[in-house]
Short mmCIF file of C-alpha atoms and ligand atoms in Angstrom, two decimals:
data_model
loop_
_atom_site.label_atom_id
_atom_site.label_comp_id
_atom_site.label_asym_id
_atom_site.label_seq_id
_atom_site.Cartn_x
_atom_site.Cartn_y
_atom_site.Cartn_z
CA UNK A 23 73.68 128.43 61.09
CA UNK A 24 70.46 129.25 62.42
CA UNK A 25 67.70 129.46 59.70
CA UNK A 26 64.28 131.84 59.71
CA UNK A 27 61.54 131.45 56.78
CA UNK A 28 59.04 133.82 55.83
CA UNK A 29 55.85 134.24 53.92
CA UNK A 30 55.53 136.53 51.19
CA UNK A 31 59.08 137.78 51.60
CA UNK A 32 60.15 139.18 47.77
CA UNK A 33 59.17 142.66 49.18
CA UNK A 34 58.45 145.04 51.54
CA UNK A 35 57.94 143.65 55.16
CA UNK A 36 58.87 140.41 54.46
CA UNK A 37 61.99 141.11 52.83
CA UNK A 38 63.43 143.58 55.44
CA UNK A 39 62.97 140.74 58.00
CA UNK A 40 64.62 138.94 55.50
CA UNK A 41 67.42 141.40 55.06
CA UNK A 42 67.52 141.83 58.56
CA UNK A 43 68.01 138.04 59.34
CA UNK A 44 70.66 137.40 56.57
CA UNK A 45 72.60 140.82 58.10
CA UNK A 46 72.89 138.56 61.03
CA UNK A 47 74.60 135.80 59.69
CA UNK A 48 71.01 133.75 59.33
CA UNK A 49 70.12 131.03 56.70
CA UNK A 50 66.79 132.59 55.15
CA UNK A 51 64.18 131.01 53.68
CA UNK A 52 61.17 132.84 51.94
CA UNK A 53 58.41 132.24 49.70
CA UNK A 54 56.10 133.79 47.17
CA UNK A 55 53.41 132.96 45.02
CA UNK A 56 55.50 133.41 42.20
CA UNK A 57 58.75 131.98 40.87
CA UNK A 58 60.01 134.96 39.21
CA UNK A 59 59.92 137.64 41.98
CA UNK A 60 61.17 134.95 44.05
CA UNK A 61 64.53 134.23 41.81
CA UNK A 62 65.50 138.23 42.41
CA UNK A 63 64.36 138.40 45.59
CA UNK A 64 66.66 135.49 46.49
CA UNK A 65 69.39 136.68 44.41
CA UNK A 66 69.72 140.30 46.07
CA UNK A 67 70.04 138.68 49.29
CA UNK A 68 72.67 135.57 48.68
CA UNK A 69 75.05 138.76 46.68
CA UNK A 70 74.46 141.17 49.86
CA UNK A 71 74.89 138.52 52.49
CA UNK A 72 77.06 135.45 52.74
CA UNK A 73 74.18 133.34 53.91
CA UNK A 74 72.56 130.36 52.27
CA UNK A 75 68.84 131.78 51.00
CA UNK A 76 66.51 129.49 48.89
CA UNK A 77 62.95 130.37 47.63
CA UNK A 78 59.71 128.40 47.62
CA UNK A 79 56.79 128.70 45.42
CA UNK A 80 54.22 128.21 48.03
CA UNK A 81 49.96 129.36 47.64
CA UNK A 82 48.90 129.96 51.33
CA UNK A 83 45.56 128.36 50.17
CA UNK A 84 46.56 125.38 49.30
CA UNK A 85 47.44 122.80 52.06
CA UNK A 86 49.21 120.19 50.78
CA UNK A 87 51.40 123.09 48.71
CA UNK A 88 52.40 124.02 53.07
CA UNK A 89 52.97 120.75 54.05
CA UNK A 90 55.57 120.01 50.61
CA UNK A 91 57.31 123.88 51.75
CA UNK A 92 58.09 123.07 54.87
CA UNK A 93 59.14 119.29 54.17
CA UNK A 94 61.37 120.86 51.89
CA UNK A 95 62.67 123.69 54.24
CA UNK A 96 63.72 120.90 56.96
CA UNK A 97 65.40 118.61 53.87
CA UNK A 98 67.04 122.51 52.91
CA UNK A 99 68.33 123.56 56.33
CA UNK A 100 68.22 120.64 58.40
CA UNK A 101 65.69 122.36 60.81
CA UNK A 102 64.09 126.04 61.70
CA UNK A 103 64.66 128.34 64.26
CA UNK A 104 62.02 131.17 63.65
CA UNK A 105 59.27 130.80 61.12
CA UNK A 106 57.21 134.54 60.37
CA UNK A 107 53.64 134.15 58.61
CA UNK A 108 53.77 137.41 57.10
CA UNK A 109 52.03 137.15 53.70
CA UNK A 110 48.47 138.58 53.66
CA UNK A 111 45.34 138.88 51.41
CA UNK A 112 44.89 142.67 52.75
CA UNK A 113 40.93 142.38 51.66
CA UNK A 114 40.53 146.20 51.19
CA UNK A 115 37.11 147.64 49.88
CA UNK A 116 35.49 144.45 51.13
CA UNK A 117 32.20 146.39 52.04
CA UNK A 118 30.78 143.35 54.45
CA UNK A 119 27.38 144.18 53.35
CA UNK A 120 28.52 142.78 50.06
CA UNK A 121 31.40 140.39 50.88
CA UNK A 122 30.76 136.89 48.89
CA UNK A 123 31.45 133.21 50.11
CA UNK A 124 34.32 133.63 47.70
CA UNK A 125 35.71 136.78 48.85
CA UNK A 126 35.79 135.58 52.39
CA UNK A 127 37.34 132.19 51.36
CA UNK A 128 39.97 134.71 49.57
CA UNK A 129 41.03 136.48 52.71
CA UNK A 130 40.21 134.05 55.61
CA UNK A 131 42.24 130.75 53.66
CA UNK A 132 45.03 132.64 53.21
CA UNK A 133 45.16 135.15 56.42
CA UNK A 134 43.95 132.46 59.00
CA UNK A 135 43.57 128.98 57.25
CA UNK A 136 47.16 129.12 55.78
CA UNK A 137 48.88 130.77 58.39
CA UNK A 138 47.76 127.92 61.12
CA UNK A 139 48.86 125.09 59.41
CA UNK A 140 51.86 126.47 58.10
CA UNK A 141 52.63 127.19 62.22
CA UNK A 142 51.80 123.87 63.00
CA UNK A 143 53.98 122.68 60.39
CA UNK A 144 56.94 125.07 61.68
CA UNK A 145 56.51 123.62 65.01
CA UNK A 146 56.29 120.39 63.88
CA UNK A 147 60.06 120.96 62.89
CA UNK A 148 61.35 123.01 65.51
CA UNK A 149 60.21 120.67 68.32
CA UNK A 150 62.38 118.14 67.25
CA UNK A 151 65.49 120.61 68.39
CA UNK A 152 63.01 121.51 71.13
CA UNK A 153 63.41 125.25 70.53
CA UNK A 154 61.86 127.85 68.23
CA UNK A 155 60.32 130.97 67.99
CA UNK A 156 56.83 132.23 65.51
CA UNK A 157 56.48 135.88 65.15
CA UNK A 158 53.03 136.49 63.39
CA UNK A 159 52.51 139.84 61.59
CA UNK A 160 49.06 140.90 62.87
CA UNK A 161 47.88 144.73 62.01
CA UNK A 162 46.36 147.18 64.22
CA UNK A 163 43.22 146.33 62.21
CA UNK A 164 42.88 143.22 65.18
CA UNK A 165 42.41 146.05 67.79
CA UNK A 166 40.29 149.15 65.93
CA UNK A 167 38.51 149.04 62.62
CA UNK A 168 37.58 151.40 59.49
CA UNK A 169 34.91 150.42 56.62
CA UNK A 170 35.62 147.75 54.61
CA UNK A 171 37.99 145.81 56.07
CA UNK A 172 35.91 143.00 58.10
CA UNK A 173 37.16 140.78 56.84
CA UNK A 174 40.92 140.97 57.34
CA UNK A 175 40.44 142.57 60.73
CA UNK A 176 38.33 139.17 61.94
CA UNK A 177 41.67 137.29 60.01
CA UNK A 178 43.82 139.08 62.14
CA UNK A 179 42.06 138.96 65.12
CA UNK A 180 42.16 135.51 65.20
CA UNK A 181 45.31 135.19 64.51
CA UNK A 182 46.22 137.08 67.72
CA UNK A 183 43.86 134.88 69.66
CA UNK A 184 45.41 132.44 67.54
CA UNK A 185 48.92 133.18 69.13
CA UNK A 186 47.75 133.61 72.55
CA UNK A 187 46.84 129.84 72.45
CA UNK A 188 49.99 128.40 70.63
CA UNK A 189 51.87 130.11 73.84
CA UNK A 190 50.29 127.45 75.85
CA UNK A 191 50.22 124.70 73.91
CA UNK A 192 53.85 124.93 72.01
CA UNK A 193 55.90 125.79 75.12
CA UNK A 194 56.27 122.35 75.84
CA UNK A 195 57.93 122.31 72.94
CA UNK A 196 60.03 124.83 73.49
CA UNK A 197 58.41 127.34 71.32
CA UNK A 198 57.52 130.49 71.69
CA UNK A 199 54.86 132.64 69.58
CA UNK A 200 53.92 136.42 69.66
CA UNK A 201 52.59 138.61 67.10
CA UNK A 202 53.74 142.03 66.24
CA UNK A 203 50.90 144.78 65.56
CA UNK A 204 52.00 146.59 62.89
CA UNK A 205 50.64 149.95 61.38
CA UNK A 206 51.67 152.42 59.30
CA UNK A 207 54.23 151.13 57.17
CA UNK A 208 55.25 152.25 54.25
CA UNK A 209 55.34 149.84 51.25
CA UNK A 210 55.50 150.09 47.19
CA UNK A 211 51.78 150.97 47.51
CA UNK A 212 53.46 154.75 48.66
CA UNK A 213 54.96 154.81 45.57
CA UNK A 214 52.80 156.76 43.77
CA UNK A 215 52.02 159.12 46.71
CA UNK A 216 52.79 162.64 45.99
CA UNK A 217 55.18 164.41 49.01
CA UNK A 218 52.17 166.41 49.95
CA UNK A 219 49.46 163.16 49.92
CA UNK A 220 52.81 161.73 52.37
CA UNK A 221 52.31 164.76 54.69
CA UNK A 222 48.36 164.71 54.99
CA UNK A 223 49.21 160.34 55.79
CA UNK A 224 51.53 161.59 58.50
CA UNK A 225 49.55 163.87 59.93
CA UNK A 226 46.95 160.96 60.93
CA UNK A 227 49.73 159.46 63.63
CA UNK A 228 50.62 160.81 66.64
CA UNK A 229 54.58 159.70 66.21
CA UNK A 230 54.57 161.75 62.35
CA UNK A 231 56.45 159.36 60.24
CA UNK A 232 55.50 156.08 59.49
CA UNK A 233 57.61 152.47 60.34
CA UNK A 234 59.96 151.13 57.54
CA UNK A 235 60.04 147.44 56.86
CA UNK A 236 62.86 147.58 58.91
CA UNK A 237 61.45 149.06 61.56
CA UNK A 238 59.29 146.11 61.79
CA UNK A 239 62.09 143.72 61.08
CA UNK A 240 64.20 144.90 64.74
CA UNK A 241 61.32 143.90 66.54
CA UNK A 242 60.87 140.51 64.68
CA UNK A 243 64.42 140.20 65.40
CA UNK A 244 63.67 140.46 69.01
CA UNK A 245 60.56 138.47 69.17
CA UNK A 246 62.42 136.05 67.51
CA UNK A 247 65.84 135.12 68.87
CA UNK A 248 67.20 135.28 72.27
CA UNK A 249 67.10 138.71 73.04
CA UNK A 250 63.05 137.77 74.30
CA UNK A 251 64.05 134.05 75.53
CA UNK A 252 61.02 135.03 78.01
CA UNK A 253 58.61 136.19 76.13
CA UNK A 254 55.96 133.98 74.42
CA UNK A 255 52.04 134.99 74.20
CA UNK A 256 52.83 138.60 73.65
CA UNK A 257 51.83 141.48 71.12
CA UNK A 258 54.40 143.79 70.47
CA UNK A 259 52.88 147.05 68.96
CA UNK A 260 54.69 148.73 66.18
CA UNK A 261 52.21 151.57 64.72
CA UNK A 262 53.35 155.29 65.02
CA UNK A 263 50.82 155.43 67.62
CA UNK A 264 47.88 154.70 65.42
CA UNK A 265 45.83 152.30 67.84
CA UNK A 266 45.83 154.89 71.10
CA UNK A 267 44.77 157.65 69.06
CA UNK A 268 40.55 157.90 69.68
CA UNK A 269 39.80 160.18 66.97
CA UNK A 270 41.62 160.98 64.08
CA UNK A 271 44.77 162.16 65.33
CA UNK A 272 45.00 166.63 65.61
CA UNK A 273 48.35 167.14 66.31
CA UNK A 274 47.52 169.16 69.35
CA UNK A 275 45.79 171.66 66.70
CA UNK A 276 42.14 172.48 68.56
N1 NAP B 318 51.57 147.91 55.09
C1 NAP B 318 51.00 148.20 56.25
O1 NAP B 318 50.82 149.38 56.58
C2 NAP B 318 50.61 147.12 57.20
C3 NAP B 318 49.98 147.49 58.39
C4 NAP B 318 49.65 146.49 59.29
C5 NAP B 318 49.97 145.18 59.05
N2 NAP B 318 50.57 144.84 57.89
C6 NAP B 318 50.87 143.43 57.69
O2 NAP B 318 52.23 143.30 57.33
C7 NAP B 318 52.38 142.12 56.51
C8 NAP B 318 53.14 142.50 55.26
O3 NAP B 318 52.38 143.44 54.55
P1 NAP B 318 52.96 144.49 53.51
O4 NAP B 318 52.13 145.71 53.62
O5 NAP B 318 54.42 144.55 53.62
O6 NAP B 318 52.46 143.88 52.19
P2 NAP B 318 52.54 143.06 50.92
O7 NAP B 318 53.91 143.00 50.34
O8 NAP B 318 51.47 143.63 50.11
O9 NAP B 318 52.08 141.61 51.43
C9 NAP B 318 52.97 140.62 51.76
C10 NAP B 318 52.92 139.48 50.76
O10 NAP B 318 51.76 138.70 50.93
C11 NAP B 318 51.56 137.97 49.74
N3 NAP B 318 50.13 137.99 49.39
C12 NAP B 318 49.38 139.06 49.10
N4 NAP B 318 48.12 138.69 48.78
C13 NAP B 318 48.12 137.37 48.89
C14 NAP B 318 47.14 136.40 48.67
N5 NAP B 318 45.91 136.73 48.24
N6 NAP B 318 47.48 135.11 48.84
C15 NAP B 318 48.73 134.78 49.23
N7 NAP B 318 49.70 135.64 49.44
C16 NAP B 318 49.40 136.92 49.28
C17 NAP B 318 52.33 138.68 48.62
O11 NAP B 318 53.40 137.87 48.19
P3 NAP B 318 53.45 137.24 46.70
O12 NAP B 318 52.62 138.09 45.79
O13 NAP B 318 54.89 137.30 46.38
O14 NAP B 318 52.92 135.86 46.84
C18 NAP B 318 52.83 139.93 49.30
O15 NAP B 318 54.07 140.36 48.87
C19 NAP B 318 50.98 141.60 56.25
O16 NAP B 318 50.72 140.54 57.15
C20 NAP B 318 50.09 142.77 56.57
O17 NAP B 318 48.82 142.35 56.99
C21 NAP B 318 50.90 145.78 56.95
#
């Protein structure tokens, strides 16, 4: 079976790629910070899908905590065939004129630090079947800002720069890496949104309804498998038309 793992996977984003994966007959293998979110998360997918998932306990932060996940993973599944960094330190309300050494060590080890060497260590496995396929989640926030948020948008900027240059150097390898730029998707943070706070969100976009997780997830799933065999190096925008909107979207209203 082929086998995907991905970051910060016991909810939203991360597990609808994982859903999405294990509806299509993939071995899954995701992680969290912690082990108990992890245990249901893992158990709601091995009873919904007959697919071997296992959880990892894995802190983005830490290196040597990457380097013991992924030996595991390739002990696990005998190999990889798409790896998604998809866990994030969001950094909101980071006002840069006050962001600490700490604060940016919070976001950047997790956003930038992590996800690089846990690529490096996914393509350490997958070139030894000389295939493989990394599908970074990057935000709009790489492309257009608002107020507080340097530091995540430098993260993710980099880490589309970041892709740009794994292209070139992992397609010997017969990997491929692209990013998708995702916006506007609706998580448990909407939870606690009233119906009307909903409408005044949707309002903002120019498409009027924000992405799922699985919205996101079909175009992981074609980043990562076959279905793009010629695509590497690419960003693959995903936003309710957030990013070509150049003032605060009016809904033709004048
Ligand atoms: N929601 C949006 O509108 C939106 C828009 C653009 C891009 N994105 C991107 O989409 C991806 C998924 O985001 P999401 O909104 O679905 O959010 P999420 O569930 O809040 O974040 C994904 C996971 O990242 C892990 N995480 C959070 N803070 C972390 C930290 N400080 N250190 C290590 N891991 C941490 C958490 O897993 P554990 O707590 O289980 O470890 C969390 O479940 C992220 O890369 C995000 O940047 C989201």
């Amino acid at each position: 079976m082929p086998g995907i793992f991905i970051t910060g996977a016991v909810k939203n984003t991360g597990y609808a790629i994982a859903e999405k994966f294990a509806s299509r007959g993939y071995d899954v293998a995701i992680s969290s910070r912690t082990q108990e979110p992890l245990e249901k998360a893992v158990g709601m997918l091995r009873s919904k899908y007959r697919v071997k998932v296992k959880g990892y306990v894995l802190d983005l932060s830490d290196l040597s905590d990457i380097k013991s996940v992924f030996e595991q993973i390739e002990r696990d599944f005998g190999g990889l065939d798409v790896f998604v960094p998809n866990a994030a330190n969001l950094g909101v309300n980071l006002d840069m004129m006050h962001v600490t050494e700490q604060d940016y060590t919070n976001v950047m080890d997790v956003n930038l630090k992590g996800t690089f060497f846990c690529c490096q260590q996914a393509a350490q496995i997958m070139r030894k079947k000389g295939k493989g396929s990394i599908v970074i989640i990057s935000s709009v926030h790489a492309k257009s800002c608002i107020w507080g948020r340097s530091l995540y948008t430098a993260s993710k900027g980099a880490l589309n720069a970041l892709m740009r240059s794994m292209a070139i150097e992992l397609a010997p390898y017969g990997i491929r890496t692209n990013c998708i730029i995702a916006g506007a998707i609706k998580t448990d943070r909407w939870d606690n949104l009233t119906p009307e706070q909903i409408e005044e969100k949707r309002k903002n976009w120019p498409v009027g309804l924000e992405s799922t997780g699985e919205d996101i997830a079909n175009g992981v799933y074609y980043l990562g498998t076959d279905l793009s065999k010629t695509v590497s190096g690419t960003e693959l925008t995903i936003d309710s038309g957030v990013l070509i909107s150049l003032l605060p979207y009016n809904g033709g209203r004048h």
